[in-house]
Amino acid sequence: MLRPWDISIFLDGAYSPPRKNIGDLRNKGVELDVKWNERVGELSYGVNLNASYNQNRLEKWNEYLGRGTTFLNMPYNFVYTYVDRGIAQTWQDIYNATPQGAKPGDLLFEDLNGDGRIDGNDRKATTNLRTRPTTNAAVNLFAAWKGIDLAVFFTGATGRKDYWVNIYNDLTISNQRAAITWDIYENPWRTDNRTGIWPRMGGLDDNNENTTFWLDDMSYVRLKNIQLGYSVPAFIVNKFFAKTLRFAFSAENLATFTKYRGLDPEKQNSANDVYPLNKSYNLSILLGF
Amino acid sequence: MKTFKYSHSGLLIAAVAFICSFSSCRKDLLNQLPTTKLAASEFWQTEDDATTALMGAYDQARFVFDREYYLDGHGEYTRTRGVSHSSSASALPTTNSYYGPSGYGDKFDNYFEGLYGLVNRANYVIENVNKMLPTASASSLPGLEAVIGEARLLRGIAYFRLISMWGDVPITNKVPTAITDADAVERAPIKVVRDSILADFNYAVEKLPAAPPAVGRAAKPAALSFRGKLNLYWGSWNKNGWPELEGFVPSASEATNAFRAANDDFKSVINDFGLTLFRNGDPGSIDLLGKADILPNYFYLFTPDANGDKEMIMTFTHGGIGTNQGEELVRDFGSRANEFAQGWMLPRYEIADRYQLTTTGDFAPALKPSSNRTLANGAINPNSYLNRDYRMKSSIQWDGEVCVGTYAYKVTGWVLFQYKTYSGTVPGTNIAYNNAASTNSGYIFRKFVRNTAGLGRSEGNYNWPIMRLADVYLMYAEANNEITNGAPDALAVDVVNRVRHRGNLPALAGAKTSGYQNFFDAIEQERIVELYAEGQRGFDLRRWRKLEQVWGGIGGAGVWRIDTYGANQTRYYQNATDRDFQRAYIFRIPPSERDRNPNLTQNIPWR
């Protein structure tokens, strides 16, 4: 892995270190590809399944390695997260927690190392990957009977966790140039909305911190594509001076099954990229002369 | 067989000998001088080379020190709403919220790094030019020594800032030879660092010429001023204590000696170099309320008119259009009406009462915050600002004041500031209201905002002063007050009055110059007004241990900053703990470096 050299703060104000070969990362995995095609009388059908699993592990790092999302014997860019006990409802909740400047409506963080304060040392390392899933899979089903054909395509992935933190659930909104959704009105905790599913507005900055409160399993199964077609038999078409006629209906992104609360579990998370995934429906008529 | 073997190796030897004698087989094949870049060993030849290298150190010094004004947000009179720079333009934090009066102590890791960047660049010049000295000709020797002097001055200034913020810091005075050279450094006690800085400053005082070789370079007065300032701070720390700094034992005798040394250095700067205040310290003329055709000299002190002036003891130069080296004072201090500036820097309401009356030389009746435009002494009644210190009109704008609007290098006409009215024109005129919506105090800056067109908001060519004569005057008075315990000498009183004269204020009344506290208060007052928004206030509050006094102490209700209408804006130090104050008095050693270097200790409140 070619990375910039780690260099002391006493030098890097004047010197920029060269890149060098710093560590060894091992990737291990399996891939699977299964196909089944059969014809039974007028019906033909088939299944395609492909899946891959890949796990990486950092084996060697030949210089100082600080606290962060890279560490020995861990996957590269793992989830390293604060752990919280949810939204404080009462002052009693706050007195019961490690002092952290919170008020009711704020998230309460766990003091994992027990030193009486919340800081970067209180994060917990997990072997979950943050940027890529470990497992990807896709299934393609198709069937045809007489003139009718049907194809369904599913994709899915698992083994990735990420935080749902973007500008749509930012709890400290700017007083200018901010797009405000109904969620921001309805979801935050308030004294008259104690069951609110988000921390309060304008509370601690930490309410949008990378903590287990916002950490979601990015596993998903998505019905990516479905297509239904009907080819009108030639003897009918030929009566209308045409050679072929086919009707087809297809739909993209019909359904996604996931626990992720954000927009699209397939994408890399980005706080500002909040363009939603489109569903699209197509109806096509194919006429050949 | 044997013969064959011999002849074989004989042939080989002959072949090797042939290649070596006629082709490129040579010693140190991998250790040649590069052909596309100038190697360090070839570079350091002449005085010009040394000067060129010195400019690299100045460049880093400017990177660290030419936006000092942001730091004024750590005091109580300036609101640093945000900053305009990216991390490539200044070592100061780029995050807007790091410049409030509290909660800043752990936000200056990058600044720490930038200051050591300056130390390293200065080291590089010092070490290499030192190597040139033994073989230098007699005629080039003074020039080379002056280059070392300037580099040592810059290095000293960097360490001075480091100890002012972090207390004990490591001394790294060698050019590194390996990437791991600084991996195990330890913090040196502040006194050791101070001695090292003094050695640098002493050398600079000895070797620098009386006048700078070029605008933007330092001369002897700069070295003397900084040595004096170091001693003044050292005196303050020893007198007032620094409990957050572990191992620092204040000493009254150290304090007295330091104040005495500071007194002498400042006196020399004042008397020995023929330095005068800008435009001889004359106040200049002032326009009527609501007009700005004629502005006092103090306003022009912060425009390019003052570049190269004798008052400017040490400055950092800036380019203009197309140099990519402009200052952004207009962008930071101006409003939308000034080349579409951003108004990051804003006066707080509380500064207004600090401006005294030219008629009495004392404070005006306190302004009454109110939305009533005709209330006597009302804060938005323009008549409340009659006969004020000239530096008031030069520094800030209140309701009804105008400034020159500029856009796209052209003058757009007068714009009038009226708090809460930011669009349209003044009824019955074609004067536009100033779009200065970012103020929350009811005032905006005039200081640093050019009243001429021709330069964009990021193309300023003002030479930012990190040391100017008025500061030296006030520091002299302070040091003199300390060593005479309230019986200042004639010069000390005179220099304060010279500064006051710039605001067209009468000389200090006798009661204000006798007695330690009276004279101290008079000096503090002048420092607040004269050095307004130049980044000094936070450092003054800390070395005088005045934070509790200003913000109400531990567990207090805190202090509100308000606006001209009387509305509360922001409260600081509410229910503050002892730790909150401790963390304002000393900064945090960057934890990322402590993670990789266990020798590096942490300051008490940050453990």
Coordinates of N, CA, C and O in Angstrom, one line a residue, chain A residues 57-208:
Chain A
R57 N -7.9 -7.9 5.4 CA -7.3 -7.8 6.7 C -6.0 -7.2 6.6 O -5.2 -7.5 5.7
L58 N -5.7 -6.2 7.4 CA -4.4 -5.5 7.4 C -3.4 -6.4 8.1 O -3.6 -6.6 9.3
E59 N -2.4 -6.8 7.4 CA -1.4 -7.7 8.1 C -0.2 -7.0 8.6 O 0.4 -7.4 9.6
K60 N 0.2 -6.0 7.9 CA 1.5 -5.4 8.3 C 1.4 -3.9 8.1 O 0.8 -3.4 7.2
W61 N 2.0 -3.1 9.0 CA 2.1 -1.6 8.8 C 3.4 -1.2 9.5 O 3.6 -1.4 10.7
N62 N 4.3 -0.7 8.7 CA 5.6 -0.6 9.3 C 6.0 0.8 9.8 O 7.1 1.2 9.7
E63 N 5.0 1.5 10.3 CA 5.3 2.7 11.0 C 4.2 3.0 12.1 O 3.3 2.2 12.2
Y64 N 4.3 4.1 12.7 CA 3.3 4.4 13.7 C 1.9 4.4 13.2 O 1.6 4.9 12.1
L65 N 1.0 3.7 13.9 CA -0.4 3.6 13.4 C -1.3 4.2 14.6 O -1.4 3.6 15.6
G66 N -1.9 5.3 14.3 CA -2.7 5.9 15.4 C -4.1 5.3 15.5 O -4.5 4.4 14.7
R67 N -4.8 5.8 16.5 CA -6.2 5.4 16.7 C -7.0 5.8 15.5 O -7.1 7.0 15.2
G68 N -7.7 4.9 14.9 CA -8.5 5.3 13.7 C -9.1 4.1 13.1 O -9.2 3.0 13.7
T69 N -9.5 4.2 11.8 CA -10.2 3.1 11.2 C -9.3 2.2 10.4 O -9.8 1.5 9.5
T70 N -8.0 2.3 10.6 CA -7.1 1.4 10.1 C -6.3 0.8 11.2 O -5.8 1.5 12.0
F71 N -6.3 -0.5 11.3 CA -5.5 -1.2 12.4 C -5.2 -2.6 12.0 O -5.8 -3.2 11.1
L72 N -4.1 -3.1 12.7 CA -3.6 -4.4 12.3 C -4.7 -5.5 12.6 O -5.4 -5.4 13.6
N73 N -4.7 -6.5 11.8 CA -5.7 -7.6 12.0 C -7.1 -7.2 11.9 O -8.0 -7.8 12.5
M74 N -7.4 -6.1 11.3 CA -8.7 -5.6 11.1 C -8.9 -5.3 9.7 O -8.0 -5.1 8.9
P75 N -10.2 -5.4 9.2 CA -10.5 -5.0 7.8 C -10.1 -3.5 7.6 O -10.2 -2.7 8.6
Y76 N -9.8 -3.2 6.4 CA -9.4 -1.8 6.1 C -10.7 -0.9 6.1 O -11.7 -1.2 5.5
N77 N -10.6 0.2 6.9 CA -11.7 1.1 7.0 C -12.9 0.5 7.7 O -14.0 0.4 7.1
F78 N -12.6 0.0 8.9 CA -13.7 -0.6 9.6 C -14.5 0.4 10.4 O -14.2 1.6 10.4
V79 N -15.7 0.0 10.9 CA -16.5 0.9 11.7 C -16.0 1.1 13.1 O -15.7 0.1 13.8
Y80 N -15.7 2.3 13.4 CA -15.1 2.7 14.7 C -16.0 3.7 15.3 O -16.0 4.9 14.9
T81 N -16.8 3.3 16.2 CA -17.9 4.2 16.5 C -18.1 4.5 18.0 O -17.7 3.7 18.9
Y82 N -18.7 5.6 18.3 CA -19.1 5.9 19.6 C -20.3 5.0 19.9 O -21.1 4.6 19.0
V83 N -20.6 4.7 21.1 CA -21.7 3.9 21.5 C -22.6 4.9 22.4 O -22.1 5.6 23.2
D84 N -23.9 4.9 22.1 CA -24.7 5.8 22.9 C -25.8 5.0 23.5 O -26.1 3.9 23.2
R85 N -26.4 5.7 24.5 CA -27.6 5.0 25.2 C -28.9 5.7 24.8 O -29.8 5.8 25.5
G86 N -28.9 6.3 23.6 CA -30.1 6.9 23.1 C -30.3 8.4 23.6 O -29.4 9.0 24.1
I87 N -31.5 8.8 23.4 CA -31.9 10.2 23.7 C -32.2 10.4 25.2 O -33.0 9.6 25.7
A88 N -31.6 11.3 25.8 CA -31.9 11.6 27.2 C -33.3 12.1 27.3 O -33.7 13.1 26.6
Q89 N -34.1 11.5 28.2 CA -35.5 12.0 28.3 C -35.6 13.0 29.5 O -36.4 13.9 29.4
T90 N -34.8 12.7 30.5 CA -35.0 13.5 31.7 C -33.6 14.0 32.2 O -32.6 13.4 31.8
W91 N -33.6 14.9 33.2 CA -32.3 15.3 33.8 C -31.8 14.1 34.5 O -30.5 14.0 34.6
Q92 N -32.6 13.2 35.1 CA -32.1 12.1 35.8 C -31.2 11.2 34.9 O -30.2 10.8 35.2
D93 N -31.7 11.1 33.6 CA -30.9 10.3 32.6 C -29.5 11.0 32.5 O -28.5 10.3 32.4
I94 N -29.5 12.3 32.5 CA -28.2 13.0 32.3 C -27.3 12.8 33.5 O -26.1 12.6 33.4
Y95 N -27.9 12.9 34.7 CA -27.1 12.7 35.9 C -26.5 11.3 36.0 O -25.5 11.0 36.5
N96 N -27.3 10.3 35.4 CA -26.8 8.9 35.4 C -25.7 8.7 34.4 O -25.1 7.6 34.5
A97 N -25.5 9.6 33.5 CA -24.5 9.4 32.5 C -23.2 10.1 32.8 O -23.2 11.0 33.7
T98 N -22.2 9.8 32.1 CA -20.9 10.6 32.3 C -21.2 12.0 31.8 O -21.9 12.3 30.8
P99 N -20.7 13.0 32.6 CA -20.9 14.4 32.2 C -20.5 14.7 30.8 O -19.4 14.3 30.4
Q100 N -21.3 15.3 30.0 CA -21.0 15.5 28.6 C -21.7 16.8 28.1 O -21.9 16.9 26.9
G101 N -22.2 17.6 29.0 CA -22.8 18.9 28.6 C -24.2 18.7 27.9 O -24.7 19.5 27.2
A102 N -24.8 17.5 28.2 CA -26.1 17.2 27.5 C -27.2 17.8 28.3 O -27.2 18.1 29.5
K103 N -28.3 18.0 27.6 CA -29.6 18.4 28.2 C -30.6 17.3 27.6 O -30.4 16.7 26.7
P104 N -31.8 17.3 28.3 CA -32.8 16.3 27.7 C -33.0 16.6 26.3 O -33.1 17.8 25.8
G105 N -33.1 15.5 25.5 CA -33.2 15.7 24.1 C -31.9 15.4 23.3 O -31.9 15.2 22.1
D106 N -30.8 15.5 24.1 CA -29.5 15.2 23.4 C -29.2 13.7 23.5 O -29.7 13.0 24.4
L107 N -28.3 13.2 22.7 CA -27.8 11.9 22.7 C -26.9 11.7 23.9 O -26.1 12.6 24.2
L108 N -26.9 10.6 24.6 CA -26.0 10.4 25.7 C -25.0 9.3 25.3 O -25.4 8.2 24.9
F109 N -23.7 9.7 25.4 CA -22.7 8.7 24.9 C -22.2 7.9 26.1 O -22.2 8.3 27.2
E110 N -21.8 6.7 25.7 CA -21.2 5.8 26.7 C -19.7 6.1 26.9 O -19.0 6.3 25.9
D111 N -19.3 6.1 28.2 CA -17.9 6.3 28.5 C -17.2 5.0 28.5 O -17.1 4.4 29.6
L112 N -16.9 4.5 27.4 CA -16.4 3.1 27.3 C -15.2 2.8 28.1 O -15.0 1.7 28.7
N113 N -14.3 3.8 28.1 CA -13.0 3.5 28.9 C -13.1 3.9 30.3 O -12.2 3.8 31.1
G114 N -14.3 4.5 30.7 CA -14.5 4.8 32.1 C -13.6 5.9 32.7 O -13.4 5.9 33.9
D115 N -13.1 6.8 31.9 CA -12.3 7.8 32.5 C -13.0 9.1 32.9 O -12.4 10.1 33.2
G116 N -14.3 9.0 32.8 CA -15.1 10.2 33.3 C -15.3 11.2 32.3 O -15.8 12.3 32.6
R117 N -14.9 11.0 31.1 CA -15.2 12.0 30.0 C -15.4 11.3 28.7 O -15.0 10.2 28.5
I118 N -16.0 12.0 27.8 CA -16.3 11.4 26.5 C -15.2 12.1 25.5 O -15.2 13.3 25.3
D119 N -14.4 11.2 24.9 CA -13.5 11.7 23.9 C -13.3 10.6 22.9 O -13.9 9.5 23.0
G120 N -12.3 10.8 22.0 CA -12.1 9.9 20.9 C -11.7 8.5 21.4 O -11.9 7.5 20.7
N121 N -11.3 8.4 22.7 CA -10.9 7.1 23.2 C -12.1 6.2 23.5 O -11.9 5.0 23.8
D122 N -13.3 6.8 23.5 CA -14.5 6.0 23.8 C -15.1 5.3 22.6 O -16.2 4.8 22.7
R123 N -14.4 5.3 21.5 CA -15.0 4.7 20.4 C -14.7 3.2 20.4 O -13.8 2.7 21.0
K124 N -15.6 2.4 19.8 CA -15.5 1.0 19.8 C -15.2 0.5 18.4 O -15.9 0.9 17.4
A125 N -14.3 -0.4 18.2 CA -13.9 -0.9 16.9 C -14.8 -2.2 16.6 O -15.0 -3.0 17.5
T126 N -15.3 -2.3 15.5 CA -16.0 -3.5 15.1 C -15.5 -4.0 13.7 O -14.8 -3.2 13.0
T127 N -15.7 -5.2 13.4 CA -15.1 -5.7 12.2 C -15.9 -5.4 11.0 O -15.6 -5.9 9.9
N128 N -17.0 -4.7 11.2 CA -17.8 -4.3 10.0 C -17.1 -3.4 9.1 O -16.4 -2.5 9.6
L129 N -17.3 -3.5 7.8 CA -16.7 -2.6 6.9 C -17.6 -1.4 6.8 O -18.8 -1.5 6.9
R130 N -17.0 -0.3 6.5 CA -17.8 0.9 6.4 C -18.1 1.3 4.9 O -19.2 1.8 4.6
T131 N -17.1 1.1 4.0 CA -17.3 1.7 2.7 C -17.8 0.6 1.7 O -18.3 1.0 0.7
R132 N -17.5 -0.7 1.9 CA -17.9 -1.7 1.0 C -18.6 -2.9 1.7 O -18.2 -3.2 2.8
P133 N -19.5 -3.5 1.0 CA -20.1 -4.7 1.6 C -19.1 -5.9 1.4 O -18.2 -5.8 0.5
T134 N -19.2 -6.9 2.3 CA -18.3 -8.1 2.1 C -19.0 -9.0 1.1 O -18.2 -9.8 0.4
T135 N -20.3 -9.0 1.0 CA -20.9 -10.0 0.2 C -21.9 -9.3 -0.8 O -22.6 -8.4 -0.4
N136 N -21.8 -9.6 -2.1 CA -22.7 -9.1 -3.1 C -23.3 -10.3 -3.7 O -22.7 -11.3 -3.9
A137 N -24.6 -10.2 -4.1 CA -25.3 -11.3 -4.8 C -26.3 -10.7 -5.7 O -26.8 -9.6 -5.6
A138 N -26.5 -11.5 -6.8 CA -27.6 -11.1 -7.7 C -28.3 -12.4 -8.2 O -27.6 -13.4 -8.4
V139 N -29.6 -12.3 -8.4 CA -30.4 -13.4 -8.9 C -31.1 -12.9 -10.2 O -31.7 -11.8 -10.1
N140 N -31.1 -13.7 -11.2 CA -31.8 -13.4 -12.4 C -32.7 -14.5 -12.7 O -32.3 -15.7 -12.9
L141 N -34.0 -14.3 -12.7 CA -35.0 -15.3 -13.0 C -35.7 -15.0 -14.3 O -36.0 -13.8 -14.5
F142 N -35.9 -16.0 -15.1 CA -36.6 -15.7 -16.4 C -37.5 -17.0 -16.8 O -37.1 -18.1 -16.5
A143 N -38.5 -16.6 -17.4 CA -39.4 -17.7 -17.9 C -40.1 -17.2 -19.2 O -40.3 -16.0 -19.3
A144 N -40.4 -18.2 -20.1 CA -41.1 -17.8 -21.3 C -42.1 -18.9 -21.6 O -41.9 -20.1 -21.4
W145 N -43.3 -18.5 -21.9 CA -44.3 -19.5 -22.3 C -45.1 -18.9 -23.4 O -45.7 -17.9 -23.3
K146 N -45.1 -19.7 -24.5 CA -45.7 -19.2 -25.7 C -45.1 -17.8 -26.0 O -43.9 -17.6 -26.0
G147 N -45.9 -16.8 -26.2 CA -45.4 -15.5 -26.6 C -45.1 -14.7 -25.4 O -44.6 -13.5 -25.5
I148 N -45.3 -15.2 -24.2 CA -45.2 -14.4 -23.0 C -43.8 -14.6 -22.3 O -43.4 -15.8 -22.2
D149 N -43.1 -13.6 -22.0 CA -41.8 -13.8 -21.3 C -41.7 -12.9 -20.1 O -42.3 -11.8 -20.1
L150 N -41.0 -13.4 -19.1 CA -40.9 -12.6 -17.8 C -39.5 -12.7 -17.3 O -38.9 -13.8 -17.3
A151 N -38.9 -11.6 -16.9 CA -37.6 -11.6 -16.3 C -37.5 -10.8 -15.1 O -38.1 -9.7 -15.1
V152 N -36.9 -11.3 -14.0 CA -36.9 -10.6 -12.8 C -35.4 -10.6 -12.3 O -34.8 -11.6 -12.4
F153 N -35.0 -9.4 -11.8 CA -33.6 -9.3 -11.5 C -33.5 -8.7 -10.1 O -34.0 -7.6 -9.8
F154 N -32.9 -9.5 -9.1 CA -32.7 -9.0 -7.8 C -31.2 -8.8 -7.5 O -30.4 -9.6 -8.0
T155 N -30.8 -7.8 -6.8 CA -29.5 -7.7 -6.3 C -29.5 -7.5 -4.8 O -30.5 -7.0 -4.2
G156 N -28.4 -7.7 -4.1 CA -28.4 -7.5 -2.7 C -26.9 -7.5 -2.2 O -26.0 -7.9 -3.0
A157 N -26.7 -7.0 -1.0 CA -25.4 -7.0 -0.5 C -25.5 -7.0 1.0 O -26.5 -6.6 1.6
T158 N -24.5 -7.5 1.7 CA -24.5 -7.4 3.1 C -23.0 -7.3 3.6 O -22.1 -7.5 2.9
G159 N -22.9 -7.0 4.9 CA -21.6 -6.9 5.5 C -21.1 -5.5 5.6 O -19.9 -5.3 5.8
R160 N -21.9 -4.5 5.4 CA -21.5 -3.1 5.5 C -22.3 -2.4 6.5 O -23.6 -2.6 6.5
K161 N -21.7 -1.5 7.3 CA -22.5 -0.7 8.1 C -22.1 0.8 7.9 O -20.9 1.0 7.7
D162 N -23.0 1.7 8.0 CA -22.6 3.0 7.8 C -23.6 3.9 8.6 O -24.6 3.5 9.0
Y163 N -23.2 5.2 8.7 CA -24.0 6.1 9.5 C -25.0 6.9 8.6 O -24.6 7.2 7.4
W164 N -26.1 7.1 9.1 CA -27.1 7.8 8.4 C -27.0 9.3 8.9 O -27.7 9.7 9.8
V165 N -26.1 10.0 8.3 CA -25.9 11.4 8.7 C -25.8 12.2 7.4 O -24.8 12.1 6.7
N166 N -26.8 13.0 7.1 CA -26.6 13.9 5.9 C -27.4 15.2 6.1 O -27.8 15.5 7.2
I167 N -27.4 16.0 5.1 CA -28.0 17.3 5.4 C -29.5 17.3 5.6 O -30.1 18.2 6.1
Y168 N -30.2 16.1 5.4 CA -31.6 16.0 5.6 C -31.9 15.8 7.1 O -33.0 16.0 7.5
N169 N -30.9 15.2 7.8 CA -31.2 15.0 9.2 C -30.2 15.8 10.1 O -30.0 15.5 11.3
D170 N -29.7 16.9 9.6 CA -28.8 17.7 10.3 C -29.6 18.5 11.3 O -30.6 19.1 11.0
L171 N -29.2 18.4 12.6 CA -30.1 18.9 13.7 C -29.7 20.3 14.0 O -30.3 21.0 14.9
T172 N -28.6 20.8 13.4 CA -28.2 22.2 13.7 C -28.3 22.9 12.3 O -27.3 23.1 11.6
I173 N -29.5 23.3 11.9 CA -29.6 23.8 10.6 C -29.2 25.3 10.6 O -29.4 26.0 11.6
S174 N -28.7 25.7 9.5 CA -28.3 27.0 9.3 C -29.5 27.9 9.2 O -30.6 27.5 8.8
N175 N -29.3 29.2 9.6 CA -30.5 30.1 9.5 C -30.6 30.7 8.1 O -31.4 31.6 7.9
Q176 N -29.7 30.3 7.2 CA -29.9 30.7 5.9 C -29.4 29.6 4.9 O -28.6 28.8 5.3
R177 N -29.9 29.6 3.8 CA -29.6 28.6 2.8 C -29.7 27.2 3.3 O -28.9 26.4 3.1
A178 N -30.8 26.9 3.9 CA -31.1 25.5 4.4 C -32.4 25.0 3.8 O -33.4 25.8 3.8
A179 N -32.4 23.8 3.3 CA -33.6 23.2 2.9 C -34.2 22.4 4.0 O -33.5 21.6 4.6
I180 N -35.4 22.7 4.4 CA -36.0 22.1 5.6 C -37.1 21.2 5.2 O -38.0 21.6 4.4
T181 N -37.1 20.0 5.7 CA -38.1 19.0 5.3 C -39.1 18.9 6.5 O -38.9 19.3 7.6
W182 N -40.2 18.2 6.2 CA -41.2 17.9 7.3 C -40.6 17.0 8.3 O -40.9 17.1 9.5
D183 N -39.6 16.2 8.0 CA -39.0 15.3 9.0 C -38.3 16.2 10.0 O -38.3 15.8 11.2
I184 N -37.7 17.3 9.6 CA -37.0 18.1 10.6 C -38.1 18.8 11.5 O -37.8 19.1 12.7
Y185 N -39.3 18.9 11.0 CA -40.3 19.5 11.9 C -40.9 18.4 12.8 O -41.1 18.6 14.0
E186 N -41.1 17.2 12.3 CA -41.8 16.2 13.0 C -40.9 15.2 13.9 O -41.4 14.8 14.9
N187 N -39.7 15.0 13.4 CA -39.0 13.9 14.1 C -38.2 14.3 15.4 O -38.0 13.5 16.2
P188 N -37.6 15.5 15.5 CA -36.8 15.8 16.6 C -37.6 15.7 17.9 O -38.8 16.0 18.0
W189 N -36.8 15.4 19.0 CA -37.3 15.3 20.3 C -37.7 16.8 20.8 O -36.9 17.7 20.5
R190 N -38.9 16.9 21.4 CA -39.2 18.2 22.0 C -40.0 17.8 23.3 O -40.4 16.7 23.5
T191 N -40.1 18.8 24.1 CA -40.9 18.5 25.3 C -42.3 18.1 25.0 O -42.9 17.3 25.8
D192 N -42.8 18.6 23.9 CA -44.2 18.1 23.5 C -44.1 17.0 22.5 O -45.1 16.7 21.9
N193 N -42.9 16.5 22.3 CA -42.8 15.3 21.3 C -41.7 14.4 21.9 O -40.7 14.2 21.2
R194 N -42.0 13.9 23.1 CA -40.9 13.1 23.8 C -40.6 11.8 23.1 O -39.6 11.2 23.4
T195 N -41.5 11.4 22.2 CA -41.2 10.1 21.5 C -40.5 10.4 20.2 O -40.3 9.5 19.4
G196 N -40.2 11.6 20.0 CA -39.5 12.0 18.7 C -38.3 11.0 18.5 O -37.6 10.7 19.4
I197 N -38.1 10.7 17.2 CA -37.1 9.6 16.9 C -35.7 10.2 16.7 O -34.8 9.5 16.5
W198 N -35.6 11.5 16.7 CA -34.3 12.2 16.5 C -34.0 13.0 17.8 O -34.9 13.4 18.5
P199 N -32.7 13.2 18.0 CA -32.4 14.2 19.1 C -33.0 15.6 18.8 O -33.5 15.8 17.7
R200 N -32.9 16.4 19.8 CA -33.5 17.7 19.7 C -32.8 18.6 18.7 O -31.6 18.4 18.4
M201 N -33.5 19.6 18.2 CA -32.9 20.5 17.2 C -32.0 21.5 18.0 O -32.3 21.9 19.1
G202 N -30.9 21.9 17.4 CA -30.0 22.9 18.0 C -29.4 22.5 19.3 O -29.0 23.3 20.1
G203 N -29.3 21.2 19.5 CA -28.6 20.7 20.7 C -27.1 20.6 20.5 O -26.6 21.4 19.8
L204 N -26.5 19.6 21.2 CA -25.1 19.5 21.0 C -24.8 19.1 19.6 O -25.5 18.4 18.9
D205 N -23.6 19.5 19.2 CA -23.1 19.1 17.9 C -23.0 17.6 17.8 O -23.1 17.0 16.7
D206 N -22.7 17.0 18.9 CA -22.5 15.5 19.0 C -23.8 14.8 18.6 O -23.8 13.6 18.4
N207 N -24.9 15.5 18.6 CA -26.1 14.8 18.2 C -26.1 14.2 16.8 O -26.9 13.4 16.4
N208 N -25.2 14.8 16.0 CA -25.0 14.2 14.6 C -23.7 13.5 14.5 O -23.2 13.3 13.4

